Amino acid sequence: FSNIRTISSVSNRLAAVELLYVIGRASTSRVKLSKIIPFLLNLMGDSEERVATYSLRCLIKLFYTFKDVFNSIEDTRYYRTIV
């Protein structure tokens, strides 16, 4: 994922955001919160407006995919991050 930051082409960064979203949709809540969402948040600060906007859209769509119940003490901090 760290190579996304070095992509110079806007269309390739947009494709990377889409790829992150697709991977995130199929991932557990823990992976979404610890791996996918931080990169989408980082890309929301991109200098290209289209990339930043698309990252925000994908982030919002990704929040709607959370299904797991946070029922352990370990997951509590992730729940607080969302809320």
Tab-separated table of N, CA, C and O in Angstrom:
chain	number	residue	atom	x	y	z
A	1	PHE	N	0.798	-1.198	0.000
A	1	PHE	CA	0.000	0.000	0.000
A	1	PHE	C	0.846	1.269	0.000
A	1	PHE	O	0.403	2.294	-0.479
A	2	SER	N	2.014	1.204	0.573
A	2	SER	CA	2.808	2.428	0.700
A	2	SER	C	3.246	2.976	-0.651
A	2	SER	O	3.574	4.149	-0.762
A	3	ASN	N	3.240	2.171	-1.690
A	3	ASN	CA	3.610	2.641	-3.020
A	3	ASN	C	2.563	3.573	-3.624
A	3	ASN	O	2.850	4.269	-4.587
A	4	ILE	N	1.375	3.585	-3.073
A	4	ILE	CA	0.313	4.464	-3.580
A	4	ILE	C	0.739	5.921	-3.479
A	4	ILE	O	0.434	6.732	-4.341
A	5	ARG	N	1.465	6.245	-2.432
A	5	ARG	CA	1.883	7.633	-2.221
A	5	ARG	C	2.820	8.138	-3.314
A	5	ARG	O	2.936	9.333	-3.523
A	6	THR	N	3.518	7.228	-3.976
A	6	THR	CA	4.511	7.640	-4.969
A	6	THR	C	3.982	7.625	-6.402
A	6	THR	O	4.720	7.971	-7.315
A	7	ILE	N	2.743	7.259	-6.602
A	7	ILE	CA	2.167	7.220	-7.953
A	7	ILE	C	1.993	8.644	-8.461
A	7	ILE	O	1.405	9.490	-7.797
A	8	SER	N	2.495	8.914	-9.659
A	8	SER	CA	2.416	10.281	-10.185
A	8	SER	C	1.176	10.525	-11.053
A	8	SER	O	0.675	11.639	-11.115
A	9	SER	N	0.670	9.507	-11.692
A	9	SER	CA	-0.479	9.655	-12.579
A	9	SER	C	-1.781	9.699	-11.773
A	9	SER	O	-2.022	8.856	-10.906
A	10	VAL	N	-2.617	10.676	-12.081
A	10	VAL	CA	-3.891	10.832	-11.386
A	10	VAL	C	-4.793	9.629	-11.630
A	10	VAL	O	-5.417	9.109	-10.702
A	11	SER	N	-4.847	9.164	-12.849
A	11	SER	CA	-5.723	8.025	-13.156
A	11	SER	C	-5.266	6.769	-12.412
A	11	SER	O	-6.102	5.974	-11.971
A	12	ASN	N	-3.984	6.597	-12.240
A	12	ASN	CA	-3.491	5.445	-11.493
A	12	ASN	C	-3.783	5.575	-9.998
A	12	ASN	O	-4.060	4.582	-9.332
A	13	ARG	N	-3.733	6.790	-9.468
A	13	ARG	CA	-4.092	6.994	-8.057
A	13	ARG	C	-5.579	6.736	-7.852
A	13	ARG	O	-5.982	6.170	-6.835
A	14	LEU	N	-6.403	7.145	-8.807
A	14	LEU	CA	-7.841	6.856	-8.726
A	14	LEU	C	-8.088	5.349	-8.753
A	14	LEU	O	-8.927	4.835	-8.008
A	15	ALA	N	-7.365	4.647	-9.597
A	15	ALA	CA	-7.482	3.186	-9.657
A	15	ALA	C	-7.026	2.559	-8.343
A	15	ALA	O	-7.613	1.575	-7.879
A	16	ALA	N	-5.999	3.117	-7.726
A	16	ALA	CA	-5.512	2.612	-6.440
A	16	ALA	C	-6.564	2.806	-5.348
A	16	ALA	O	-6.757	1.925	-4.502
A	17	VAL	N	-7.248	3.935	-5.367
A	17	VAL	CA	-8.318	4.187	-4.394
A	17	VAL	C	-9.432	3.163	-4.594
A	17	VAL	O	-9.946	2.586	-3.622
A	18	GLU	N	-9.788	2.913	-5.829
A	18	GLU	CA	-10.824	1.915	-6.128
A	18	GLU	C	-10.386	0.530	-5.644
A	18	GLU	O	-11.179	-0.221	-5.073
A	19	LEU	N	-9.142	0.204	-5.861
A	19	LEU	CA	-8.611	-1.086	-5.414
A	19	LEU	C	-8.663	-1.199	-3.892
A	19	LEU	O	-9.043	-2.240	-3.349
A	20	LEU	N	-8.299	-0.134	-3.193
A	20	LEU	CA	-8.393	-0.133	-1.736
A	20	LEU	C	-9.835	-0.368	-1.279
A	20	LEU	O	-10.082	-1.117	-0.329
A	21	TYR	N	-10.764	0.265	-1.951
A	21	TYR	CA	-12.172	0.097	-1.590
A	21	TYR	C	-12.624	-1.346	-1.799
A	21	TYR	O	-13.273	-1.935	-0.932
A	22	VAL	N	-12.270	-1.928	-2.922
A	22	VAL	CA	-12.677	-3.305	-3.218
A	22	VAL	C	-12.064	-4.277	-2.214
A	22	VAL	O	-12.738	-5.183	-1.719
A	23	ILE	N	-10.800	-4.085	-1.902
A	23	ILE	CA	-10.149	-4.938	-0.901
A	23	ILE	C	-10.808	-4.732	0.459
A	23	ILE	O	-11.066	-5.689	1.189
A	24	GLY	N	-11.088	-3.496	0.799
A	24	GLY	CA	-11.714	-3.191	2.079
A	24	GLY	C	-13.100	-3.786	2.222
A	24	GLY	O	-13.475	-4.245	3.307
A	25	ARG	N	-13.848	-3.802	1.149
A	25	ARG	CA	-15.191	-4.385	1.182
A	25	ARG	C	-15.161	-5.849	1.577
A	25	ARG	O	-16.064	-6.339	2.239
A	26	ALA	N	-14.130	-6.557	1.142
A	26	ALA	CA	-14.024	-7.990	1.400
A	26	ALA	C	-13.252	-8.304	2.683
A	26	ALA	O	-13.097	-9.461	3.031
A	27	SER	N	-12.793	-7.286	3.385
A	27	SER	CA	-11.955	-7.482	4.566
A	27	SER	C	-12.768	-7.436	5.853
A	27	SER	O	-13.904	-6.973	5.866
A	28	THR	N	-12.143	-7.876	6.910
A	28	THR	CA	-12.764	-7.793	8.233
A	28	THR	C	-12.727	-6.347	8.717
A	28	THR	O	-11.976	-5.525	8.194
A	29	SER	N	-13.490	-6.066	9.744
A	29	SER	CA	-13.512	-4.719	10.314
A	29	SER	C	-12.141	-4.309	10.814
A	29	SER	O	-11.725	-3.168	10.676
A	30	ARG	N	-11.433	-5.248	11.414
A	30	ARG	CA	-10.103	-4.951	11.938
A	30	ARG	C	-9.153	-4.527	10.828
A	30	ARG	O	-8.408	-3.555	10.969
A	31	VAL	N	-9.177	-5.215	9.693
A	31	VAL	CA	-8.304	-4.861	8.561
A	31	VAL	C	-8.718	-3.514	7.984
A	31	VAL	O	-7.868	-2.682	7.664
A	32	LYS	N	-10.005	-3.290	7.865
A	32	LYS	CA	-10.483	-1.997	7.357
A	32	LYS	C	-9.960	-0.850	8.210
A	32	LYS	O	-9.470	0.148	7.702
A	33	LEU	N	-10.096	-1.021	9.535
A	33	LEU	CA	-9.720	0.055	10.446
A	33	LEU	C	-8.216	0.246	10.574
A	33	LEU	O	-7.739	1.356	10.749
A	34	SER	N	-7.472	-0.835	10.488
A	34	SER	CA	-6.029	-0.708	10.712
A	34	SER	C	-5.216	-0.536	9.443
A	34	SER	O	-4.107	0.003	9.487
A	35	LYS	N	-5.739	-0.958	8.299
A	35	LYS	CA	-4.958	-0.906	7.057
A	35	LYS	C	-5.581	-0.025	5.970
A	35	LYS	O	-4.926	0.838	5.401
A	36	ILE	N	-6.835	-0.241	5.661
A	36	ILE	CA	-7.474	0.416	4.506
A	36	ILE	C	-7.817	1.878	4.810
A	36	ILE	O	-7.458	2.782	4.045
A	37	ILE	N	-8.511	2.110	5.904
A	37	ILE	CA	-8.973	3.458	6.221
A	37	ILE	C	-7.829	4.458	6.387
A	37	ILE	O	-7.922	5.583	5.888
A	38	PRO	N	-6.716	4.091	7.050
A	38	PRO	CA	-5.612	5.062	7.129
A	38	PRO	C	-5.087	5.516	5.760
A	38	PRO	O	-4.763	6.690	5.573
A	39	PHE	N	-5.033	4.611	4.810
A	39	PHE	CA	-4.564	5.011	3.477
A	39	PHE	C	-5.587	5.891	2.770
A	39	PHE	O	-5.223	6.849	2.090
A	40	LEU	N	-6.869	5.575	2.923
A	40	LEU	CA	-7.886	6.436	2.318
A	40	LEU	C	-7.862	7.826	2.952
A	40	LEU	O	-8.021	8.831	2.253
A	41	LEU	N	-7.665	7.876	4.256
A	41	LEU	CA	-7.562	9.180	4.924
A	41	LEU	C	-6.355	9.959	4.422
A	41	LEU	O	-6.427	11.170	4.218
A	42	ASN	N	-5.268	9.265	4.213
A	42	ASN	CA	-4.062	9.904	3.683
A	42	ASN	C	-4.306	10.444	2.276
A	42	ASN	O	-3.915	11.565	1.952
A	43	LEU	N	-4.999	9.670	1.456
A	43	LEU	CA	-5.263	10.098	0.080
A	43	LEU	C	-6.300	11.218	0.009
A	43	LEU	O	-6.395	11.910	-0.997
A	44	MET	N	-7.068	11.418	1.071
A	44	MET	CA	-8.003	12.543	1.091
A	44	MET	C	-7.259	13.873	1.113
A	44	MET	O	-7.826	14.901	0.754
A	45	GLY	N	-6.011	13.860	1.497
A	45	GLY	CA	-5.197	15.065	1.495
A	45	GLY	C	-4.391	15.242	0.220
A	45	GLY	O	-3.497	16.088	0.161
A	46	ASP	N	-4.706	14.474	-0.811
A	46	ASP	CA	-3.977	14.544	-2.074
A	46	ASP	C	-4.147	15.923	-2.716
A	46	ASP	O	-5.193	16.557	-2.589
A	47	SER	N	-3.124	16.360	-3.407
A	47	SER	CA	-3.180	17.678	-4.052
A	47	SER	C	-4.160	17.708	-5.224
A	47	SER	O	-4.686	18.766	-5.563
A	48	GLU	N	-4.423	16.572	-5.822
A	48	GLU	CA	-5.398	16.482	-6.914
A	48	GLU	C	-6.793	16.317	-6.311
A	48	GLU	O	-7.065	15.371	-5.580
A	49	GLU	N	-7.674	17.248	-6.633
A	49	GLU	CA	-9.013	17.266	-6.045
A	49	GLU	C	-9.809	16.004	-6.352
A	49	GLU	O	-10.549	15.503	-5.496
A	50	ARG	N	-9.663	15.466	-7.552
A	50	ARG	CA	-10.417	14.260	-7.920
A	50	ARG	C	-10.037	13.071	-7.038
A	50	ARG	O	-10.893	12.288	-6.642
A	51	VAL	N	-8.760	12.939	-6.743
A	51	VAL	CA	-8.295	11.839	-5.900
A	51	VAL	C	-8.822	12.011	-4.475
A	51	VAL	O	-9.310	11.065	-3.862
A	52	ALA	N	-8.736	13.221	-3.951
A	52	ALA	CA	-9.206	13.494	-2.595
A	52	ALA	C	-10.712	13.247	-2.480
A	52	ALA	O	-11.179	12.625	-1.519
A	53	THR	N	-11.465	13.701	-3.450
A	53	THR	CA	-12.917	13.531	-3.440
A	53	THR	C	-13.298	12.061	-3.550
A	53	THR	O	-14.167	11.576	-2.824
A	54	TYR	N	-12.650	11.345	-4.443
A	54	TYR	CA	-12.953	9.929	-4.631
A	54	TYR	C	-12.561	9.132	-3.391
A	54	TYR	O	-13.252	8.183	-3.023
A	55	SER	N	-11.485	9.519	-2.731
A	55	SER	CA	-11.082	8.848	-1.495
A	55	SER	C	-12.153	9.024	-0.429
A	55	SER	O	-12.480	8.076	0.289
A	56	LEU	N	-12.697	10.230	-0.322
A	56	LEU	CA	-13.761	10.485	0.643
A	56	LEU	C	-14.998	9.648	0.324
A	56	LEU	O	-15.600	9.042	1.214
A	57	ARG	N	-15.379	9.589	-0.932
A	57	ARG	CA	-16.542	8.786	-1.334
A	57	ARG	C	-16.347	7.320	-0.979
A	57	ARG	O	-17.249	6.667	-0.451
A	58	CYS	N	-15.167	6.798	-1.289
A	58	CYS	CA	-14.889	5.389	-0.993
A	58	CYS	C	-14.850	5.150	0.509
A	58	CYS	O	-15.300	4.102	0.978
A	59	LEU	N	-14.342	6.096	1.259
A	59	LEU	CA	-14.303	5.967	2.708
A	59	LEU	C	-15.715	5.890	3.277
A	59	LEU	O	-16.020	5.039	4.116
A	60	ILE	N	-16.590	6.733	2.801
A	60	ILE	CA	-17.983	6.724	3.263
A	60	ILE	C	-18.645	5.402	2.893
A	60	ILE	O	-19.330	4.784	3.726
A	61	LYS	N	-18.451	4.945	1.657
A	61	LYS	CA	-19.035	3.666	1.251
A	61	LYS	C	-18.473	2.521	2.083
A	61	LYS	O	-19.194	1.578	2.410
A	62	LEU	N	-17.211	2.616	2.441
A	62	LEU	CA	-16.581	1.566	3.237
A	62	LEU	C	-17.161	1.516	4.645
A	62	LEU	O	-17.324	0.435	5.219
A	63	PHE	N	-17.511	2.662	5.211
A	63	PHE	CA	-18.114	2.681	6.540
A	63	PHE	C	-19.443	1.925	6.555
A	63	PHE	O	-19.820	1.345	7.560
A	64	TYR	N	-20.151	1.930	5.436
A	64	TYR	CA	-21.420	1.224	5.372
A	64	TYR	C	-21.260	-0.290	5.302
A	64	TYR	O	-22.236	-1.016	5.387
A	65	THR	N	-20.039	-0.769	5.138
A	65	THR	CA	-19.825	-2.209	5.024
A	65	THR	C	-19.486	-2.869	6.362
A	65	THR	O	-19.318	-4.078	6.411
A	66	PHE	N	-19.385	-2.084	7.430
A	66	PHE	CA	-19.066	-2.673	8.729
A	66	PHE	C	-20.221	-3.539	9.203
A	66	PHE	O	-21.353	-3.081	9.294
A	67	LYS	N	-19.916	-4.791	9.513
A	67	LYS	CA	-20.949	-5.724	9.951
A	67	LYS	C	-20.604	-6.383	11.273
A	67	LYS	O	-21.478	-6.830	11.986
A	68	ASP	N	-19.329	-6.474	11.560
A	68	ASP	CA	-18.912	-7.175	12.775
A	68	ASP	C	-19.366	-6.430	14.016
A	68	ASP	O	-19.372	-5.212	14.064
A	69	VAL	N	-19.719	-7.183	15.006
A	69	VAL	CA	-20.076	-6.605	16.294
A	69	VAL	C	-18.795	-6.459	17.103
A	69	VAL	O	-17.978	-7.358	17.167
A	70	PHE	N	-18.628	-5.306	17.714
A	70	PHE	CA	-17.456	-5.062	18.546
A	70	PHE	C	-17.777	-5.571	19.946
A	70	PHE	O	-18.380	-4.874	20.738
A	71	ASN	N	-17.370	-6.787	20.226
A	71	ASN	CA	-17.754	-7.374	21.502
A	71	ASN	C	-16.570	-7.787	22.371
A	71	ASN	O	-16.745	-8.470	23.350
A	72	SER	N	-15.390	-7.387	22.005
A	72	SER	CA	-14.251	-7.702	22.858
A	72	SER	C	-13.570	-6.405	23.282
A	72	SER	O	-13.702	-5.376	22.633
A	73	ILE	N	-12.842	-6.477	24.359
A	73	ILE	CA	-12.150	-5.295	24.883
A	73	ILE	C	-11.120	-4.794	23.882
A	73	ILE	O	-10.846	-3.610	23.782
A	74	GLU	N	-10.562	-5.719	23.100
A	74	GLU	CA	-9.548	-5.354	22.121
A	74	GLU	C	-10.147	-4.517	20.984
A	74	GLU	O	-9.502	-3.642	20.435
A	75	ASP	N	-11.383	-4.790	20.642
A	75	ASP	CA	-12.031	-4.064	19.552
A	75	ASP	C	-12.617	-2.726	19.986
A	75	ASP	O	-13.035	-1.939	19.163
A	76	THR	N	-12.677	-2.469	21.282
A	76	THR	CA	-13.312	-1.254	21.777
A	76	THR	C	-12.660	0.000	21.221
A	76	THR	O	-13.349	0.936	20.839
A	77	ARG	N	-11.353	0.026	21.131
A	77	ARG	CA	-10.700	1.240	20.611
A	77	ARG	C	-11.030	1.472	19.139
A	77	ARG	O	-11.136	2.594	18.701
A	78	TYR	N	-11.234	0.401	18.374
A	78	TYR	CA	-11.627	0.567	16.979
A	78	TYR	C	-13.050	1.113	16.886
A	78	TYR	O	-13.350	1.947	16.067
A	79	TYR	N	-13.918	0.632	17.771
A	79	TYR	CA	-15.281	1.135	17.783
A	79	TYR	C	-15.304	2.623	18.092
A	79	TYR	O	-16.004	3.385	17.449
A	80	ARG	N	-14.510	3.039	19.045
A	80	ARG	CA	-14.455	4.450	19.410
A	80	ARG	C	-13.913	5.304	18.270
A	80	ARG	O	-14.263	6.473	18.149
A	81	THR	N	-13.066	4.739	17.428
A	81	THR	CA	-12.538	5.451	16.280
A	81	THR	C	-13.666	5.780	15.297
A	81	THR	O	-13.721	6.874	14.755
A	82	ILE	N	-14.547	4.836	15.090
A	82	ILE	CA	-15.662	5.033	14.146
A	82	ILE	C	-16.659	6.027	14.699
A	82	ILE	O	-17.120	6.934	14.029
A	83	VAL	N	-17.047	5.835	15.959
A	83	VAL	CA	-18.067	6.671	16.574
A	83	VAL	C	-17.485	8.025	16.842
A	83	VAL	O	-17.948	9.035	16.537
